[in-house]
Coordinates of C-alpha atoms and ligand atoms in Angstrom, one line a residue:
M130 CA 3.1 11.6 -30.9
K131 CA 4.9 12.6 -27.8
K132 CA 4.0 10.6 -24.7
I133 CA 2.0 12.6 -22.1
R134 CA 2.3 11.8 -18.4
K135 CA 0.4 14.1 -16.2
Y136 CA -0.5 13.7 -12.5
I137 CA -3.4 15.2 -10.6
F138 CA -3.3 14.8 -6.8
V139 CA -6.7 15.1 -5.1
V140 CA -6.4 15.9 -1.4
G141 CA -9.1 16.6 1.2
G142 CA -9.7 19.6 3.5
V143 CA -11.9 20.1 6.6
L144 CA -13.5 16.7 6.8
S145 CA -13.2 13.3 5.3
G146 CA -16.0 11.8 3.3
V147 CA -16.8 15.0 1.3
G148 CA -16.3 13.3 -2.0
K149 CA -12.6 13.2 -3.0
G150 CA -13.3 9.8 -4.5
V151 CA -16.2 10.8 -6.6
T152 CA -14.3 14.0 -7.6
S153 CA -11.3 12.0 -8.7
A154 CA -13.5 9.6 -10.6
S155 CA -15.4 12.4 -12.2
L156 CA -12.2 14.1 -13.4
G157 CA -11.1 10.8 -14.9
A158 CA -14.5 10.6 -16.7
I159 CA -14.1 14.1 -18.0
F160 CA -10.6 13.5 -19.3
K161 CA -11.7 10.3 -20.9
A162 CA -14.5 12.2 -22.6
K163 CA -11.8 14.5 -23.9
G164 CA -10.1 11.6 -25.5
F165 CA -7.2 11.1 -23.1
S166 CA -6.2 7.8 -21.6
V167 CA -6.6 8.0 -17.9
T168 CA -6.0 5.9 -14.8
A169 CA -6.9 6.5 -11.1
L170 CA -4.9 5.7 -7.9
K171 CA -5.9 5.7 -4.3
A172 CA -3.3 6.1 -1.5
D173 CA -4.7 5.0 1.8
P174 CA -2.8 6.1 4.9
Y175 CA -3.5 2.9 6.9
I176 CA -0.8 0.5 8.1
N177 CA -3.0 -2.4 6.9
V178 CA -1.4 -3.9 3.8
D179 CA -4.8 -4.0 2.2
A180 CA -8.4 -3.3 3.0
G181 CA -9.2 -7.0 3.4
T182 CA -8.4 -6.9 7.1
M183 CA -10.4 -3.7 7.8
N184 CA -13.9 -3.8 9.3
P185 CA -16.3 -2.9 6.4
V186 CA -18.7 -1.3 8.9
E187 CA -16.0 1.3 9.9
H188 CA -14.1 1.5 6.6
G189 CA -16.7 0.7 4.0
E190 CA -16.8 -2.0 1.4
V191 CA -13.7 -4.0 0.5
F192 CA -13.6 -3.6 -3.3
V193 CA -11.9 -6.5 -5.1
T194 CA -10.0 -6.0 -8.4
D195 CA -9.6 -8.5 -11.2
D196 CA -6.1 -9.4 -10.0
G197 CA -7.5 -10.2 -6.5
D198 CA -6.4 -7.1 -4.6
E199 CA -8.7 -6.2 -1.6
T200 CA -8.9 -2.4 -1.9
D201 CA -10.8 0.7 -0.8
Q202 CA -14.4 1.4 -1.9
D203 CA -13.2 4.4 -3.9
M204 CA -11.6 2.1 -6.4
G205 CA -15.1 0.9 -7.2
N206 CA -16.1 4.5 -8.0
Y207 CA -13.1 4.8 -10.2
E208 CA -14.0 1.7 -12.1
R209 CA -17.6 2.7 -12.4
F210 CA -16.9 6.2 -13.7
L211 CA -14.0 5.3 -15.9
D212 CA -15.5 2.0 -17.1
E213 CA -12.1 0.4 -16.8
D214 CA -10.6 -2.4 -14.8
L215 CA -8.0 -1.3 -12.3
N216 CA -5.6 -3.5 -10.5
S217 CA -3.3 -3.7 -7.5
E218 CA -0.9 -1.1 -9.0
N219 CA -3.7 1.4 -8.6
Y220 CA -3.9 1.0 -4.8
M221 CA -1.4 1.5 -2.1
T222 CA -1.5 1.8 1.7
T223 CA 1.2 3.0 4.1
G224 CA 1.7 -0.6 5.1
R225 CA 2.3 -1.7 1.5
V226 CA 4.8 1.1 0.8
Y227 CA 6.8 0.4 4.0
T228 CA 6.7 -3.3 3.3
S229 CA 8.4 -2.7 -0.1
V230 CA 11.0 -0.4 1.3
I231 CA 11.9 -2.8 4.1
E232 CA 12.0 -5.7 1.6
N233 CA 14.4 -3.7 -0.6
E234 CA 16.5 -2.9 2.4
R235 CA 16.8 -6.6 3.3
A236 CA 17.8 -7.3 -0.3
M237 CA 20.6 -4.7 -0.1
K238 CA 18.9 -2.7 -2.8
Y239 CA 20.0 0.6 -1.1
K240 CA 23.6 -0.5 -1.3
G241 CA 24.6 0.2 2.3
R242 CA 23.0 3.6 2.6
C243 CA 21.0 4.6 5.6
V244 CA 17.3 4.0 4.7
Q245 CA 15.2 6.9 5.9
V246 CA 11.5 7.9 6.1
V247 CA 12.4 10.8 3.8
P248 CA 13.3 10.4 1.0
H249 CA 12.9 6.7 0.7
I250 CA 9.2 6.4 1.6
P251 CA 8.1 9.2 -0.8
E252 CA 10.4 7.8 -3.5
E253 CA 8.6 4.4 -3.2
I254 CA 5.2 6.2 -3.4
I255 CA 6.4 8.1 -6.6
R256 CA 7.7 4.8 -8.1
R257 CA 4.3 3.3 -7.6
I258 CA 2.4 6.2 -9.1
K259 CA 4.6 6.2 -12.2
T260 CA 4.4 2.4 -12.5
A261 CA 0.6 2.6 -12.6
A262 CA 0.7 5.4 -15.2
E263 CA 3.1 3.3 -17.4
L264 CA 1.1 0.1 -17.0
H265 CA -2.1 1.8 -18.0
K266 CA -0.4 4.0 -20.6
A267 CA -2.2 6.9 -18.9
D268 CA -1.9 10.4 -20.3
I269 CA -3.4 11.6 -17.1
S270 CA -3.4 9.9 -13.6
T271 CA -5.5 11.0 -10.7
I272 CA -4.0 10.2 -7.3
E273 CA -6.4 10.5 -4.4
I274 CA -4.7 10.8 -1.0
G275 CA -6.9 9.4 1.8
G276 CA -7.7 11.5 4.9
T277 CA -7.5 15.3 5.1
V278 CA -4.6 17.7 5.1
G279 CA -3.2 18.5 8.5
E280 CA -3.1 14.8 9.7
Y281 CA 0.1 13.0 10.5
E282 CA -1.0 9.9 8.7
N283 CA -0.9 11.1 5.1
I284 CA 2.0 13.4 5.3
L285 CA 4.4 11.2 3.3
F286 CA 2.0 11.0 0.4
L287 CA 1.8 14.8 0.4
E288 CA 5.6 14.9 0.4
A289 CA 5.6 12.7 -2.7
A290 CA 3.3 15.1 -4.4
R291 CA 5.5 18.1 -3.4
K292 CA 8.6 16.3 -4.7
M293 CA 6.9 15.5 -8.1
K294 CA 5.6 19.1 -8.4
L295 CA 9.0 20.5 -7.7
E296 CA 10.7 18.3 -10.2
K297 CA 8.1 18.9 -13.0
P298 CA 5.8 21.8 -12.2
D299 CA 4.0 21.5 -15.5
D300 CA 3.2 17.8 -15.0
V301 CA 1.5 17.9 -11.6
A302 CA -1.7 19.6 -10.4
I303 CA -3.0 19.8 -6.9
I304 CA -6.7 19.8 -6.2
L305 CA -8.1 20.5 -2.7
V306 CA -11.6 19.1 -2.2
S307 CA -12.9 21.1 0.8
Y308 CA -16.1 21.5 2.7
M309 CA -18.0 24.8 3.1
P310 CA -20.5 24.3 5.9
V311 CA -23.7 26.3 6.2
P312 CA -24.3 26.5 10.0
G313 CA -28.1 26.4 10.7
H314 CA -28.1 29.4 13.0
L315 CA -26.2 31.6 10.4
G316 CA -27.7 30.3 7.2
E317 CA -24.5 31.4 5.4
M318 CA -21.8 29.4 3.8
K319 CA -18.5 29.7 5.6
T320 CA -15.1 29.6 3.9
K321 CA -13.0 29.8 7.1
P322 CA -12.4 26.1 7.6
T323 CA -11.2 25.9 4.0
Q324 CA -8.9 28.8 4.5
H325 CA -7.3 26.8 7.4
A326 CA -7.1 23.7 5.2
V327 CA -5.2 25.7 2.6
R328 CA -2.8 27.0 5.2
E329 CA -2.2 23.3 6.3
L330 CA -1.5 22.5 2.7
N331 CA 0.9 25.4 2.3
S332 CA 2.8 24.2 5.4
V333 CA 3.8 21.0 3.6
G334 CA 4.9 23.0 0.6
L335 CA 1.9 22.6 -1.6
N336 CA -0.5 25.1 -3.2
A337 CA -3.9 24.2 -4.4
D338 CA -4.3 24.8 -8.2
I339 CA -8.0 24.1 -8.0
I340 CA -10.3 24.2 -5.0
V341 CA -13.5 22.1 -5.3
A342 CA -15.9 23.7 -2.9
R343 CA -18.2 21.0 -1.6
G344 CA -21.2 22.0 0.3
P345 CA -25.0 22.0 0.5
F346 CA -25.4 24.8 -1.9
V347 CA -23.8 26.4 -5.0
L348 CA -20.7 28.6 -4.2
D349 CA -22.0 32.2 -4.6
K350 CA -20.1 35.3 -5.7
P351 CA -19.1 36.7 -2.3
R352 CA -17.8 33.3 -1.1
R353 CA -15.9 32.7 -4.3
E354 CA -14.2 36.1 -3.9
K355 CA -13.3 35.3 -0.3
L356 CA -11.9 32.0 -1.2
A357 CA -9.8 33.6 -3.9
V358 CA -8.3 36.3 -1.7
F359 CA -7.7 34.2 1.4
C360 CA -6.7 31.0 -0.3
N361 CA -4.4 32.6 -2.9
I362 CA -6.2 31.2 -5.9
S363 CA -7.9 32.7 -8.9
K364 CA -11.7 33.0 -8.7
D365 CA -12.0 30.8 -11.8
N366 CA -10.2 28.0 -10.2
C367 CA -12.7 27.7 -7.4
I368 CA -15.2 25.1 -8.5
S369 CA -18.6 24.7 -7.0
A370 CA -19.7 21.2 -6.1
P371 CA -23.0 21.4 -4.3
D372 CA -24.9 18.3 -3.1
V373 CA -26.7 16.6 -6.0
K374 CA -29.3 13.8 -6.2
S375 CA -27.0 11.3 -8.0
I376 CA -23.3 11.0 -8.0
Y377 CA -23.4 10.4 -11.7
Q378 CA -24.4 14.0 -12.2
I379 CA -21.0 15.2 -10.9
P380 CA -19.0 15.0 -14.1
L381 CA -21.7 17.2 -15.7
V382 CA -21.7 19.7 -12.8
L383 CA -17.9 20.0 -12.8
E384 CA -17.6 20.2 -16.6
E385 CA -20.2 23.0 -16.8
Q386 CA -17.5 25.0 -15.1
E387 CA -14.9 23.8 -17.6
V388 CA -12.8 22.1 -14.9
G389 CA -11.2 19.9 -17.5
N390 CA -9.7 22.7 -19.6
K391 CA -8.7 24.7 -16.5
L392 CA -6.7 21.7 -15.4
L393 CA -5.2 21.2 -18.9
K394 CA -4.0 24.8 -18.8
I395 CA -2.4 24.2 -15.5
L396 CA -0.8 21.1 -16.9
N397 CA 0.4 23.0 -20.0
I398 CA -1.7 21.0 -22.5
K399 CA -3.9 22.5 -25.3
S400 CA -7.6 22.6 -24.4
R401 CA -9.9 20.0 -25.9
K402 CA -13.7 19.5 -26.4
T403 CA -15.5 17.2 -24.0
N404 CA -18.0 14.7 -25.3
L405 CA -20.3 14.1 -22.4
L406 CA -23.2 12.7 -24.5
A407 CA -23.1 9.3 -22.7
W408 CA -23.2 11.0 -19.3
N409 CA -26.1 13.3 -20.3
N410 CA -28.0 10.2 -21.6
L411 CA -27.2 8.4 -18.3
Y412 CA -28.5 11.2 -16.3
K413 CA -31.7 11.3 -18.4
K414 CA -32.2 7.6 -17.8
I415 CA -31.7 8.1 -14.0
Q416 CA -34.5 10.6 -14.0
N417 CA -36.8 8.6 -16.3
G418 CA -38.0 5.7 -14.2
K419 CA -41.4 6.2 -12.7
K420 CA -42.5 2.8 -11.4
I421 CA -41.0 2.0 -8.0
I422 CA -39.6 -1.5 -7.3
K423 CA -39.0 -2.5 -3.7
I424 CA -36.1 -4.6 -2.9
A425 CA -35.3 -6.1 0.5
V426 CA -31.7 -6.5 1.3
V427 CA -31.6 -9.2 4.0
G428 CA -28.6 -9.5 6.3
K429 CA -27.3 -9.2 9.8
Y430 CA -27.9 -5.9 11.3
F431 CA -25.0 -3.5 11.8
S432 CA -25.6 -1.6 15.0
T433 CA -23.8 1.5 13.8
G434 CA -26.7 2.6 11.7
S435 CA -27.9 2.7 8.2
Y436 CA -25.3 5.2 7.0
T437 CA -22.3 2.9 7.5
L438 CA -24.4 0.0 6.3
S439 CA -24.8 1.5 2.9
D440 CA -21.1 2.2 2.7
S441 CA -20.3 -1.4 3.4
Y442 CA -22.4 -2.5 0.4
I443 CA -21.9 0.4 -2.0
S444 CA -21.2 -1.8 -5.0
V445 CA -24.3 -3.8 -4.4
I446 CA -26.4 -0.7 -4.1
E447 CA -24.9 0.8 -7.2
A448 CA -25.4 -2.4 -9.2
V449 CA -29.1 -2.6 -8.1
K450 CA -29.5 1.0 -9.3
H451 CA -27.7 0.3 -12.6
G452 CA -30.1 -2.6 -13.1
A453 CA -33.1 -0.4 -12.3
W454 CA -32.1 2.3 -14.8
A455 CA -31.7 -0.3 -17.5
N456 CA -35.3 -1.4 -16.9
N457 CA -36.6 2.2 -16.7
V458 CA -37.8 1.8 -13.1
K459 CA -36.9 3.4 -9.8
V460 CA -35.7 1.2 -6.9
E461 CA -36.2 1.5 -3.2
M462 CA -33.9 -0.7 -1.0
D463 CA -34.8 -1.6 2.6
W464 CA -32.3 -3.1 4.9
V465 CA -34.0 -6.0 6.6
D466 CA -32.4 -7.3 9.8
S467 CA -32.5 -11.1 9.5
E468 CA -32.3 -11.6 13.3
E469 CA -35.9 -10.3 13.5
F470 CA -37.0 -13.4 11.6
E471 CA -35.3 -15.5 14.3
K472 CA -37.0 -13.7 17.1
N473 CA -40.5 -13.5 15.7
K474 CA -42.0 -16.2 13.5
N475 CA -44.7 -14.0 11.9
K476 CA -42.2 -11.3 10.8
I477 CA -41.2 -13.3 7.7
K478 CA -44.6 -12.6 6.1
E479 CA -43.6 -8.9 5.9
L480 CA -41.3 -9.9 3.0
K481 CA -44.4 -10.3 0.9
K482 CA -44.5 -6.6 0.2
Y483 CA -41.2 -6.7 -1.7
N484 CA -40.7 -7.2 -5.4
G485 CA -37.3 -8.8 -4.9
I486 CA -35.1 -10.2 -2.1
L487 CA -31.3 -9.9 -2.2
V488 CA -28.8 -11.5 0.2
P489 CA -25.4 -9.9 -0.1
G490 CA -22.0 -11.3 0.9
G491 CA -21.2 -11.8 4.6
F492 CA -19.3 -13.7 7.2
G493 CA -19.9 -15.5 10.4
T494 CA -22.8 -16.8 12.4
R495 CA -25.0 -13.8 13.3
G496 CA -28.4 -13.7 11.7
V497 CA -27.7 -16.7 9.4
E498 CA -30.8 -18.7 10.4
G499 CA -32.9 -15.6 9.7
I500 CA -31.3 -15.2 6.3
I501 CA -32.1 -18.9 5.5
K502 CA -35.7 -18.3 6.5
A503 CA -35.9 -15.3 4.1
I504 CA -34.4 -17.4 1.3
Q505 CA -37.0 -20.1 1.9
F506 CA -39.7 -17.4 1.7
A507 CA -38.4 -16.1 -1.6
R508 CA -38.2 -19.7 -3.0
E509 CA -41.6 -20.8 -1.9
N510 CA -43.5 -17.5 -2.7
K511 CA -41.7 -17.1 -6.1
I512 CA -40.3 -13.8 -5.2
P513 CA -37.3 -12.9 -7.4
Y514 CA -34.1 -13.8 -5.4
L515 CA -30.5 -12.8 -6.0
G516 CA -27.9 -14.3 -3.6
L517 CA -24.3 -13.0 -3.7
C518 CA -21.5 -15.2 -2.3
Y519 CA -22.9 -15.9 1.2
G520 CA -26.3 -15.4 -0.3
M521 CA -25.6 -18.3 -2.7
Q522 CA -24.1 -20.5 -0.1
L523 CA -27.0 -20.1 2.2
A524 CA -29.5 -20.7 -0.6
T525 CA -28.0 -24.1 -1.3
I526 CA -28.1 -24.9 2.5
E527 CA -31.7 -23.9 2.6
F528 CA -32.5 -26.1 -0.3
V529 CA -30.7 -29.1 1.0
R530 CA -32.3 -28.7 4.4
D531 CA -35.9 -28.2 3.2
V532 CA -36.2 -29.9 -0.1
L533 CA -33.7 -32.7 0.3
N534 CA -34.7 -33.0 4.0
K535 CA -31.3 -32.9 5.5
K536 CA -32.1 -30.7 8.4
D537 CA -28.6 -30.3 9.8
A538 CA -27.1 -29.1 6.4
H539 CA -24.8 -26.2 7.0
T540 CA -21.6 -24.4 6.1
V541 CA -18.6 -25.5 8.1
E542 CA -17.9 -21.8 8.7
V543 CA -20.9 -21.8 11.1
N544 CA -21.1 -25.5 12.1
P545 CA -17.8 -27.3 11.7
E546 CA -19.3 -30.5 13.0
T547 CA -22.3 -30.8 10.6
K548 CA -22.9 -34.2 9.0
N549 CA -24.1 -32.4 5.9
P550 CA -21.4 -29.9 5.0
V551 CA -23.1 -28.4 1.9
I552 CA -20.5 -25.6 2.1
H553 CA -17.1 -26.8 3.0
I554 CA -13.5 -25.7 3.0
N555 CA -10.5 -27.0 1.0
P556 CA -7.4 -28.3 2.9
K557 CA -5.3 -25.3 1.8
Q558 CA -7.8 -22.8 3.1
A559 CA -8.3 -24.8 6.3
E560 CA -4.5 -24.6 6.9
N561 CA -4.6 -20.8 6.4
V562 CA -7.2 -20.5 9.1
R563 CA -5.3 -22.8 11.5
Q564 CA -2.2 -20.7 11.0
N565 CA -4.0 -17.3 11.3
R566 CA -3.0 -16.4 7.8
Y567 CA -6.1 -14.2 7.1
G568 CA -4.6 -11.4 5.1
G569 CA -5.0 -11.8 1.3
T570 CA -5.5 -15.6 1.5
M571 CA -9.2 -16.0 0.5
R572 CA -10.2 -17.1 -3.0
L573 CA -9.7 -13.6 -4.5
G574 CA -10.1 -11.9 -7.9
A575 CA -11.3 -13.0 -11.3
Y576 CA -12.0 -16.6 -12.2
D577 CA -13.6 -18.0 -15.4
C578 CA -17.0 -19.4 -15.2
V579 CA -18.6 -21.7 -17.9
L580 CA -22.3 -21.2 -18.2
K581 CA -24.9 -23.8 -19.0
P582 CA -26.9 -22.9 -22.2
G583 CA -30.6 -22.7 -22.0
T584 CA -30.7 -21.3 -18.5
K585 CA -31.9 -17.9 -17.3
V586 CA -28.4 -17.1 -16.3
F587 CA -26.9 -18.0 -19.7
N588 CA -29.6 -16.0 -21.4
A589 CA -29.0 -13.0 -19.1
Y590 CA -25.4 -12.8 -20.1
N591 CA -26.3 -13.3 -23.8
I592 CA -29.3 -11.0 -24.2
E593 CA -27.4 -8.3 -26.0
K594 CA -27.1 -9.2 -29.6
D595 CA -24.2 -6.9 -30.3
L596 CA -22.2 -8.0 -27.2
P597 CA -23.1 -11.5 -26.1
A598 CA -20.8 -12.9 -23.4
G599 CA -20.8 -16.4 -24.9
R600 CA -20.4 -19.5 -22.8
Q601 CA -17.6 -18.3 -20.6
V602 CA -17.5 -15.3 -18.3
S603 CA -15.1 -13.9 -15.8
E604 CA -16.2 -12.8 -12.3
R605 CA -14.6 -11.6 -9.1
H606 CA -14.4 -13.6 -5.9
R607 CA -13.8 -13.0 -2.2
H608 CA -14.6 -16.0 0.0
R609 CA -12.9 -18.9 1.8
Y610 CA -15.7 -21.6 1.7
E611 CA -17.1 -23.4 -1.4
F612 CA -20.0 -25.5 -2.5
N613 CA -19.5 -29.2 -1.8
N614 CA -19.9 -31.1 -5.1
D615 CA -21.1 -34.2 -3.3
Y616 CA -24.5 -32.6 -3.1
Q617 CA -24.7 -31.5 -6.7
D618 CA -26.6 -34.5 -8.2
A619 CA -29.3 -34.7 -5.6
M620 CA -29.7 -30.9 -5.6
E621 CA -30.1 -30.8 -9.4
K622 CA -32.5 -33.6 -9.5
A623 CA -34.7 -31.7 -7.1
G624 CA -34.6 -28.5 -9.2
L625 CA -31.7 -26.4 -8.0
Q626 CA -29.4 -26.5 -11.0
V627 CA -25.7 -25.8 -11.2
V628 CA -25.5 -23.4 -14.1
G629 CA -22.0 -22.0 -13.8
I630 CA -18.7 -23.9 -13.1
N631 CA -15.1 -22.9 -13.0
P632 CA -13.5 -24.9 -15.7
E633 CA -10.1 -25.4 -14.0
S634 CA -11.3 -26.5 -10.6
G635 CA -14.9 -27.7 -11.2
L636 CA -16.0 -25.4 -8.4
V637 CA -19.7 -24.5 -8.5
E638 CA -20.0 -20.8 -9.2
I639 CA -23.7 -20.2 -10.0
V640 CA -27.0 -22.0 -9.0
E641 CA -30.4 -21.3 -10.5
L642 CA -33.8 -22.7 -9.4
K643 CA -36.1 -24.2 -12.0
N644 CA -39.8 -23.2 -12.1
H645 CA -39.2 -19.9 -10.4
P646 CA -39.4 -16.4 -12.0
F647 CA -35.8 -15.7 -10.9
F648 CA -33.8 -17.4 -8.2
V649 CA -30.1 -17.2 -8.7
G650 CA -27.1 -17.5 -6.4
T651 CA -23.5 -16.6 -7.4
Q652 CA -20.4 -17.7 -5.5
F653 CA -18.7 -14.6 -7.0
H654 CA -19.6 -10.9 -6.5
P655 CA -21.2 -9.7 -9.8
E656 CA -21.7 -6.2 -8.2
F657 CA -17.9 -5.5 -8.6
K658 CA -18.3 -5.5 -12.4
S659 CA -21.5 -3.6 -12.8
R660 CA -21.1 -0.2 -14.5
P661 CA -23.7 2.6 -14.8
M662 CA -23.6 2.4 -18.6
R663 CA -23.1 -1.4 -18.6
P664 CA -25.3 -2.8 -15.9
H665 CA -24.4 -6.3 -14.8
P666 CA -26.6 -8.8 -16.6
L667 CA -27.7 -10.6 -13.4
F668 CA -28.7 -7.4 -11.7
R669 CA -30.5 -6.3 -14.8
E670 CA -32.5 -9.5 -15.1
F671 CA -33.1 -9.7 -11.3
I672 CA -34.7 -6.2 -11.5
K673 CA -36.5 -7.1 -14.7
A674 CA -38.1 -10.1 -12.9
A675 CA -38.9 -7.9 -9.8
A676 CA -40.6 -5.3 -12.0
K677 CA -43.0 -7.9 -13.5
Ligands
LIG14 N1 -18.4 -16.3 4.5 C1 -18.4 -16.9 3.2 C2 -17.0 -17.4 2.8 O1 -16.0 -17.0 3.3 C3 -18.9 -15.9 2.1 C4 -18.0 -14.7 1.9 C5 -18.7 -13.6 1.2 O2 -19.9 -13.6 1.1 N2 -18.0 -12.7 0.6 O3 -16.9 -18.3 1.9

């Protein structure tokens, strides 16, 4: 069969954060459900080489791939919707593109020519897009361009799209995801901002093949007609994408309007049936749960408010939900500020009302003592506990302090002088810190982990009879500090077992408490590998224990 290579660019209009990422991910899911092989790319306009050096409160979660790339949170959406592992070839930033061009220039790869922003930067962008398509053998690639049209920042990515479309018009489609506000005093959906966005798009030589009309409500007939006339597009190619309860509904909402076949027509491919059975079943499952489980997510408080907070932990939130659906329950997550436990002794008792306590990854000193108090509370009161990365490190510190009676036990990240460095740093990492080599130097990406049979963790990974994980699993990391194996024997004798170890390095990856309904800490981030239709075993079992 002839090789298909088609490219769908997804660009934003009016405002950012309207759902380009979920739109791209949903389109990928739809094409997969039509039997195509797909991949998804994100082009971030930042100069940062990767998202690892960006503040998660401002930029959202740093999503880590198997190959250890620190990428944008949208990559997590792609992986969850496509149920596929993506890698560094799926992610680029302006910084990354320029770095390649400059390295090529230094290596005389341009053979003495003058190296220019145009065409050399868009050419490098196109090379990256095509490489990802080749590596994933993707019939269809979606490429989400960060930001909105009309900005300076993303203009070279749009230029790459223009060039590709000009060269092979049948192989490239452009989707504008735009916002239709409904101002309160008018009560009417307005298309004007989108008309302006289309004009901006036209000014860089691009036409929207499809407009995805985001907004609080369904796109009605008069608005659809207006969009068609003023945005130079057929009515059929205006797709309504109103707010919905769950993002996992969106493939269904879009495909009800046959967006898949409309795009195939634009891309000159024969239309195909879409098998969305799995998505329909998932949606039923999401609605099914009745019993409500309350989970406290304990960490330092981010003063910018709960909106950004949930963006910084999006994979954790999603993984908790996946675990809840697998157990047919609904879950409510409260963000609990650990500093409150430091200020007020009695406050800790409020954790009693939760069915489970989760401590996600984190860095630095703020709120750490409060987190340790919360972990102690979970351990002593037998409340199911899941600690992710920092949440595992602090759980071992709490145990060594309180059970092994070494009161000054700590991580050297917070107290470099401690006599009991339960969490320490290896010499290579220490050198990175001394030399200010922060970018891309943590322990990153997938590492193997050998599980100890007979433990809750082992059983969690092996519960499915048709797909047991066996003794060895692979999980993704992002941290600089490690458990200090000098404490392993004493800790295990007292009941906190090491149940997962990296076979190459002997590093401790998972701890589990004996005689507790569920108390597990992982040095890795299991949330990155949880998928709506394949919940991560540890989240699933954590919620199961919480539901009891
Ligand atoms: N701050 C800890 C470390 O660097 C944990 C990092 C994390 O939770 N991702 O090791």
